Amino acid sequence: MDSEEDMHDANDVESMDDEFYSGGAEDAPMDYYCSEYHNIDEDVEVEYEEDEDEDDDDDANFDFVEDDADDSIDIESRRAEQNFTILREFDIRQRQEDDITRVSTVLSISRVASSILLRHFNWSVSKVHDAWFADEDRVRKTVGLLEEPIVRLPNARELTCGICFDTFPRDSIKAAACGHPFCSTCWEGYISTSINDGPGCLMLRCPDPSCGAAVGQDMINSLASNEDKEKYCRYLLRSYIEDSKKTKWCPAPGCEYAVNFEAGSGNYDVICFCSYGFCWNCTEEAHRPVDCGTVAKWILKNSAESENMNWILANSKPCPKCKRPIEKNQGCMHMTCTPPCKFEFCWLCLGAWADHGERTGGFYACNRYEVAKQEGVYDEAERRREMAKNSLERYTHYYERWASNQSSRQKALADLHQMQTVHLEKLSDLQCTPESQLKFIIEAWMQIVECRRVLKWTYAYGFYLPEIEHAKKQFFEYLQGEAESGLERLHQCAEKELQQFLTPDSKPSTDFNDFRTKLAGLTSVTKNYFENLVRALENGLSDVDSNGACSKTSTKNVGGSSKGRGGRGKGTTRAGCSSRSADDTLYWSCEQCTYANVKSATRCEMCNQQRR
């Protein structure tokens, strides 16, 4: 029977709120960020300032009590709260050696045999033990661990190689556990070819076609070249990570760290030592609060040709003769197709230009088109063209904002690095303030970086939110708007207002204390906005009931987070929710483009996707 650790597949864990956004870690609000932007192995002290009171002034002049004795966070305690462990090459080798030793000790077999067993069972010690004690003979036969040799070599001075059939002195003949004799030269060629073919060499068997005896690492070390031995060791190390369900390599380019993930937490976000954050479940960049399915659809849509086709449909017309799409780039209605077609036609009615002239309206109009349009001849084509144009505009709207927040996040990361390495020391000298008391600036930039990531993915979420769910859409847009406006104020304060204190002629003043109060307050309020947004999205906007109204809990949460915005929190129910209810029985939403189709339609009228 599998142990508990093997019964839990890390990829099947259900999503849950983690401490950062669930509100359960308010005493240490920056724990989530520290692991991303600091090397966890370094003894880094991260200090915090707590603020609870928020003013109702739109200028965001927040009053709060500063704690001069900032809290320091112990690195080891932060590690204990994580559901993942970052592994260096040394750590991987150590774990691998420990597992081999455990199996070798318990089963009373050699380390080479233990390594072969573990590779076969994907480096699961418990599975090796279970299978071995259930049926040892069967396991030995399956993996090729023979207790007795199949061939007994004669007691002769010379033996014949089973591959080249030449005769060699006895000490030049080598054999695996099966006893099949082959010369050293043939063994070296066989092993070298297998290693250069790839990781399959880890399950190397005897060269005899009828034999399944395993070739262990001891023979590799004695017969392979140094280069091949190094490759084999590299394959062996990588197999420890790649064959296990609980470990993965960090997907960042050039990163050589691995991640061991503990099942059961529900939070898929992983932050590597290289500062790259990714989702354990799908290995894309970290994308909470959006689920992996939505991210996959969004990435596919960004890279697919569907939007190119929508653009062609919305901005071009087919040549009436050769059917190639043509874009109109000048004001005249007289169109000429490109060679070899060269067909001349009217842009409006698509008729031959030979039939046009002054009598049909000249170069800038077409009487035939107007008459045909009134008769409904072009209704279907125009309708599809208009639908394609609306779909393209909608996608462009969300994509531009998604990409813009990605660019802003990259810029914020660069600014954070600049602040940590250059500006913090300079600011400390100019304001005569210890660097330990300027950590509120670093915390603000960390908040900006993380909020930009969250805000970016909310636009992917909004794109796939069905149009017919009006109440949820309005509630989502309200929460997104509140969070975005709060983030913009924080970003502007950290980026622009700080500059006046970095000039060479800047001197210590009370203005810097006011700036400190404002920036720390904005950091706290922005965090609250994004907590509300993430919590709502992870719950599927369930606070909006079936009648299109917000629940009292939702109104209270959002209203509370809007405190300090000139009383906007009181209007949460009106702004965030709609009393209109979407009649789900009349429409169905396309999974590809989210267009609301009539119930009788079997294919999407926008993208022609089959209804599922």
mmCIF file of N, CA and C in Angstrom, residues 5 80 188 210 215 416 483 504 535 585:
data_model
loop_
_atom_site.group_PDB
_atom_site.id
_atom_site.type_symbol
_atom_site.label_atom_id
_atom_site.label_comp_id
_atom_site.label_asym_id
_atom_site.label_seq_id
_atom_site.Cartn_x
_atom_site.Cartn_y
_atom_site.Cartn_z
ATOM 1 N N GLU A 5 2.436 10.061 1.602
ATOM 2 C CA GLU A 5 3.117 11.019 0.745
ATOM 3 C C GLU A 5 2.978 10.669 -0.723
ATOM 4 N N ALA A 80 8.950 27.367 7.489
ATOM 5 C CA ALA A 80 8.022 26.368 7.998
ATOM 6 C C ALA A 80 6.603 26.608 7.475
ATOM 7 N N GLU A 188 32.410 -0.893 -23.850
ATOM 8 C CA GLU A 188 32.607 0.567 -23.883
ATOM 9 C C GLU A 188 31.795 1.203 -24.999
ATOM 10 N N SER A 210 18.252 -11.606 -25.549
ATOM 11 C CA SER A 210 17.335 -12.441 -24.779
ATOM 12 C C SER A 210 17.450 -12.231 -23.276
ATOM 13 N N VAL A 215 22.203 -3.326 -16.018
ATOM 14 C CA VAL A 215 23.612 -2.903 -15.982
ATOM 15 C C VAL A 215 23.703 -1.741 -15.008
ATOM 16 N N LEU A 416 12.538 48.457 -7.934
ATOM 17 C CA LEU A 416 12.760 47.848 -6.623
ATOM 18 C C LEU A 416 14.230 47.476 -6.448
ATOM 19 N N ALA A 483 -9.334 48.494 -6.852
ATOM 20 C CA ALA A 483 -7.963 48.016 -6.646
ATOM 21 C C ALA A 483 -6.983 48.754 -7.553
ATOM 22 N N PRO A 504 20.438 65.925 -4.468
ATOM 23 C CA PRO A 504 21.632 66.185 -3.638
ATOM 24 C C PRO A 504 21.425 67.280 -2.596
ATOM 25 N N ARG A 535 -9.949 37.598 -3.105
ATOM 26 C CA ARG A 535 -10.893 36.741 -2.396
ATOM 27 C C ARG A 535 -12.160 36.540 -3.210
ATOM 28 N N THR A 585 -31.559 31.017 -19.425
ATOM 29 C CA THR A 585 -32.274 30.054 -20.251
ATOM 30 C C THR A 585 -32.372 30.499 -21.703
#
